[in-house]
């Protein structure tokens, strides 16, 4: 009876080792996928923010009446604020550690 129990224990140990190896492989694959997604986000975010920035500047400029200093100053401030916001977002993305 003892050899049967030992065989069963050995089989259970092998199955447990296989399960651990499979889980470790799945974790490594998930880590690689997350790293790739973060890399893509780091590449795409500045482009998306620049596009959004240009759209917002164009929208502001389209809404300004011709002439007058005050609207031009507002547009410059808005553009500066958008640039700061974009830089802050990009900095946050780059600050993420894997």
JSON list of C-alpha atoms in Angstrom, two decimals:
[
{"chain": "A", "resi": 1, "resn": "UNK", "atom": "CA", "xyz": [0.00, 0.00, 0.00]},
{"chain": "A", "resi": 2, "resn": "UNK", "atom": "CA", "xyz": [2.86, 2.40, 0.76]},
{"chain": "A", "resi": 3, "resn": "UNK", "atom": "CA", "xyz": [4.28, 2.27, -2.82]},
{"chain": "A", "resi": 4, "resn": "UNK", "atom": "CA", "xyz": [0.85, 3.29, -4.13]},
{"chain": "A", "resi": 5, "resn": "UNK", "atom": "CA", "xyz": [0.77, 6.25, -1.75]},
{"chain": "A", "resi": 6, "resn": "UNK", "atom": "CA", "xyz": [4.32, 7.25, -2.68]},
{"chain": "A", "resi": 7, "resn": "UNK", "atom": "CA", "xyz": [3.48, 7.01, -6.37]},
{"chain": "A", "resi": 8, "resn": "UNK", "atom": "CA", "xyz": [0.41, 9.18, -5.83]},
{"chain": "A", "resi": 9, "resn": "UNK", "atom": "CA", "xyz": [2.48, 11.73, -3.87]},
{"chain": "A", "resi": 10, "resn": "UNK", "atom": "CA", "xyz": [5.12, 11.79, -6.63]},
{"chain": "A", "resi": 11, "resn": "UNK", "atom": "CA", "xyz": [2.47, 12.32, -9.28]},
{"chain": "A", "resi": 12, "resn": "UNK", "atom": "CA", "xyz": [0.91, 15.13, -7.25]},
{"chain": "A", "resi": 13, "resn": "UNK", "atom": "CA", "xyz": [4.32, 16.79, -6.83]},
{"chain": "A", "resi": 14, "resn": "UNK", "atom": "CA", "xyz": [4.94, 16.58, -10.58]},
{"chain": "A", "resi": 15, "resn": "UNK", "atom": "CA", "xyz": [1.51, 18.02, -11.33]},
{"chain": "A", "resi": 16, "resn": "UNK", "atom": "CA", "xyz": [2.12, 20.82, -8.82]},
{"chain": "A", "resi": 17, "resn": "UNK", "atom": "CA", "xyz": [5.52, 21.58, -10.38]},
{"chain": "A", "resi": 18, "resn": "UNK", "atom": "CA", "xyz": [3.94, 21.66, -13.85]},
{"chain": "A", "resi": 19, "resn": "UNK", "atom": "CA", "xyz": [1.17, 23.95, -12.61]},
{"chain": "A", "resi": 20, "resn": "UNK", "atom": "CA", "xyz": [3.76, 26.28, -11.06]},
{"chain": "A", "resi": 21, "resn": "UNK", "atom": "CA", "xyz": [5.78, 26.34, -14.29]},
{"chain": "A", "resi": 22, "resn": "UNK", "atom": "CA", "xyz": [2.66, 27.08, -16.31]},
{"chain": "A", "resi": 23, "resn": "UNK", "atom": "CA", "xyz": [1.61, 29.86, -13.91]},
{"chain": "A", "resi": 24, "resn": "UNK", "atom": "CA", "xyz": [5.10, 31.37, -14.07]},
{"chain": "A", "resi": 25, "resn": "UNK", "atom": "CA", "xyz": [5.03, 31.26, -17.88]},
{"chain": "A", "resi": 26, "resn": "UNK", "atom": "CA", "xyz": [1.62, 32.95, -17.91]},
{"chain": "A", "resi": 27, "resn": "UNK", "atom": "CA", "xyz": [2.88, 35.66, -15.56]},
{"chain": "A", "resi": 28, "resn": "UNK", "atom": "CA", "xyz": [5.92, 36.27, -17.77]},
{"chain": "A", "resi": 29, "resn": "UNK", "atom": "CA", "xyz": [3.68, 36.49, -20.83]},
{"chain": "A", "resi": 30, "resn": "UNK", "atom": "CA", "xyz": [1.36, 38.94, -19.05]},
{"chain": "A", "resi": 31, "resn": "UNK", "atom": "CA", "xyz": [4.36, 41.04, -17.98]},
{"chain": "A", "resi": 32, "resn": "UNK", "atom": "CA", "xyz": [5.66, 41.16, -21.56]},
{"chain": "A", "resi": 33, "resn": "UNK", "atom": "CA", "xyz": [2.22, 42.16, -22.81]},
{"chain": "A", "resi": 34, "resn": "UNK", "atom": "CA", "xyz": [1.93, 44.91, -20.18]},
{"chain": "A", "resi": 35, "resn": "UNK", "atom": "CA", "xyz": [5.41, 46.21, -21.02]},
{"chain": "A", "resi": 36, "resn": "UNK", "atom": "CA", "xyz": [4.53, 46.29, -24.72]},
{"chain": "A", "resi": 37, "resn": "UNK", "atom": "CA", "xyz": [1.27, 48.13, -24.03]},
{"chain": "A", "resi": 38, "resn": "UNK", "atom": "CA", "xyz": [3.09, 50.67, -21.86]},
{"chain": "A", "resi": 39, "resn": "UNK", "atom": "CA", "xyz": [5.70, 51.16, -24.59]},
{"chain": "A", "resi": 40, "resn": "UNK", "atom": "CA", "xyz": [2.95, 51.77, -27.16]},
{"chain": "A", "resi": 41, "resn": "UNK", "atom": "CA", "xyz": [1.21, 54.21, -24.83]},
{"chain": "A", "resi": 42, "resn": "UNK", "atom": "CA", "xyz": [4.45, 56.08, -24.31]},
{"chain": "A", "resi": 43, "resn": "UNK", "atom": "CA", "xyz": [4.86, 56.39, -28.07]},
{"chain": "A", "resi": 44, "resn": "UNK", "atom": "CA", "xyz": [1.25, 57.26, -28.87]},
{"chain": "A", "resi": 45, "resn": "UNK", "atom": "CA", "xyz": [0.38, 59.62, -26.02]},
{"chain": "A", "resi": 46, "resn": "UNK", "atom": "CA", "xyz": [2.63, 62.53, -27.04]},
{"chain": "A", "resi": 47, "resn": "UNK", "atom": "CA", "xyz": [1.27, 62.32, -30.59]},
{"chain": "A", "resi": 48, "resn": "UNK", "atom": "CA", "xyz": [-2.32, 62.22, -29.37]},
{"chain": "A", "resi": 49, "resn": "UNK", "atom": "CA", "xyz": [-1.71, 65.11, -26.99]},
{"chain": "A", "resi": 50, "resn": "UNK", "atom": "CA", "xyz": [-0.10, 67.18, -29.75]},
{"chain": "A", "resi": 51, "resn": "UNK", "atom": "CA", "xyz": [-3.06, 66.47, -32.03]},
{"chain": "A", "resi": 52, "resn": "UNK", "atom": "CA", "xyz": [-5.49, 67.43, -29.26]},
{"chain": "A", "resi": 53, "resn": "UNK", "atom": "CA", "xyz": [-3.45, 70.55, -28.54]},
{"chain": "A", "resi": 54, "resn": "UNK", "atom": "CA", "xyz": [-3.54, 71.65, -32.19]},
{"chain": "A", "resi": 55, "resn": "UNK", "atom": "CA", "xyz": [-7.30, 71.01, -32.36]},
{"chain": "A", "resi": 56, "resn": "UNK", "atom": "CA", "xyz": [-7.88, 73.06, -29.21]},
{"chain": "A", "resi": 57, "resn": "UNK", "atom": "CA", "xyz": [-5.70, 75.93, -30.45]},
{"chain": "A", "resi": 58, "resn": "UNK", "atom": "CA", "xyz": [-7.53, 75.92, -33.79]},
{"chain": "A", "resi": 59, "resn": "UNK", "atom": "CA", "xyz": [-10.89, 75.89, -31.98]},
{"chain": "A", "resi": 60, "resn": "UNK", "atom": "CA", "xyz": [-9.85, 78.83, -29.82]},
{"chain": "A", "resi": 61, "resn": "UNK", "atom": "CA", "xyz": [-8.52, 80.76, -32.79]},
{"chain": "A", "resi": 62, "resn": "UNK", "atom": "CA", "xyz": [-11.69, 80.14, -34.79]},
{"chain": "A", "resi": 63, "resn": "UNK", "atom": "CA", "xyz": [-13.75, 81.56, -31.92]},
{"chain": "A", "resi": 64, "resn": "UNK", "atom": "CA", "xyz": [-11.76, 84.79, -31.62]},
{"chain": "A", "resi": 65, "resn": "UNK", "atom": "CA", "xyz": [-13.05, 87.97, -33.21]},
{"chain": "A", "resi": 66, "resn": "UNK", "atom": "CA", "xyz": [-10.76, 89.75, -35.66]},
{"chain": "A", "resi": 67, "resn": "UNK", "atom": "CA", "xyz": [-8.48, 92.30, -34.00]},
{"chain": "A", "resi": 68, "resn": "UNK", "atom": "CA", "xyz": [-8.30, 93.16, -30.33]},
{"chain": "A", "resi": 69, "resn": "UNK", "atom": "CA", "xyz": [-5.51, 92.36, -27.92]},
{"chain": "A", "resi": 70, "resn": "UNK", "atom": "CA", "xyz": [-7.48, 90.66, -25.18]},
{"chain": "A", "resi": 71, "resn": "UNK", "atom": "CA", "xyz": [-8.57, 87.61, -27.21]},
{"chain": "A", "resi": 72, "resn": "UNK", "atom": "CA", "xyz": [-5.02, 87.15, -28.46]},
{"chain": "A", "resi": 73, "resn": "UNK", "atom": "CA", "xyz": [-3.72, 87.17, -24.90]},
{"chain": "A", "resi": 74, "resn": "UNK", "atom": "CA", "xyz": [-6.39, 84.64, -23.91]},
{"chain": "A", "resi": 75, "resn": "UNK", "atom": "CA", "xyz": [-5.36, 82.43, -26.81]},
{"chain": "A", "resi": 76, "resn": "UNK", "atom": "CA", "xyz": [-1.68, 82.60, -25.79]},
{"chain": "A", "resi": 77, "resn": "UNK", "atom": "CA", "xyz": [-2.56, 81.72, -22.20]},
{"chain": "A", "resi": 78, "resn": "UNK", "atom": "CA", "xyz": [-4.78, 78.86, -23.32]},
{"chain": "A", "resi": 79, "resn": "UNK", "atom": "CA", "xyz": [-2.03, 77.52, -25.55]},
{"chain": "A", "resi": 80, "resn": "UNK", "atom": "CA", "xyz": [0.50, 77.74, -22.71]},
{"chain": "A", "resi": 81, "resn": "UNK", "atom": "CA", "xyz": [-1.90, 75.93, -20.37]},
{"chain": "A", "resi": 82, "resn": "UNK", "atom": "CA", "xyz": [-2.46, 73.19, -22.92]},
{"chain": "A", "resi": 83, "resn": "UNK", "atom": "CA", "xyz": [1.28, 72.76, -23.38]},
{"chain": "A", "resi": 84, "resn": "UNK", "atom": "CA", "xyz": [1.76, 72.48, -19.61]},
{"chain": "A", "resi": 85, "resn": "UNK", "atom": "CA", "xyz": [-1.05, 69.92, -19.34]},
{"chain": "A", "resi": 86, "resn": "UNK", "atom": "CA", "xyz": [0.36, 67.86, -22.19]},
{"chain": "A", "resi": 87, "resn": "UNK", "atom": "CA", "xyz": [3.84, 67.93, -20.65]},
{"chain": "A", "resi": 88, "resn": "UNK", "atom": "CA", "xyz": [2.45, 66.87, -17.27]},
{"chain": "A", "resi": 89, "resn": "UNK", "atom": "CA", "xyz": [0.57, 63.94, -18.79]},
{"chain": "A", "resi": 90, "resn": "UNK", "atom": "CA", "xyz": [3.58, 62.78, -20.77]},
{"chain": "A", "resi": 91, "resn": "UNK", "atom": "CA", "xyz": [5.74, 63.06, -17.63]},
{"chain": "A", "resi": 92, "resn": "UNK", "atom": "CA", "xyz": [3.25, 60.91, -15.70]},
{"chain": "A", "resi": 93, "resn": "UNK", "atom": "CA", "xyz": [3.28, 58.22, -18.38]},
{"chain": "A", "resi": 94, "resn": "UNK", "atom": "CA", "xyz": [7.08, 58.14, -18.42]},
{"chain": "A", "resi": 95, "resn": "UNK", "atom": "CA", "xyz": [7.17, 58.00, -14.62]},
{"chain": "A", "resi": 96, "resn": "UNK", "atom": "CA", "xyz": [5.31, 54.65, -14.56]},
{"chain": "A", "resi": 97, "resn": "UNK", "atom": "CA", "xyz": [7.68, 51.89, -13.52]},
{"chain": "A", "resi": 98, "resn": "UNK", "atom": "CA", "xyz": [7.22, 48.29, -14.63]}
]
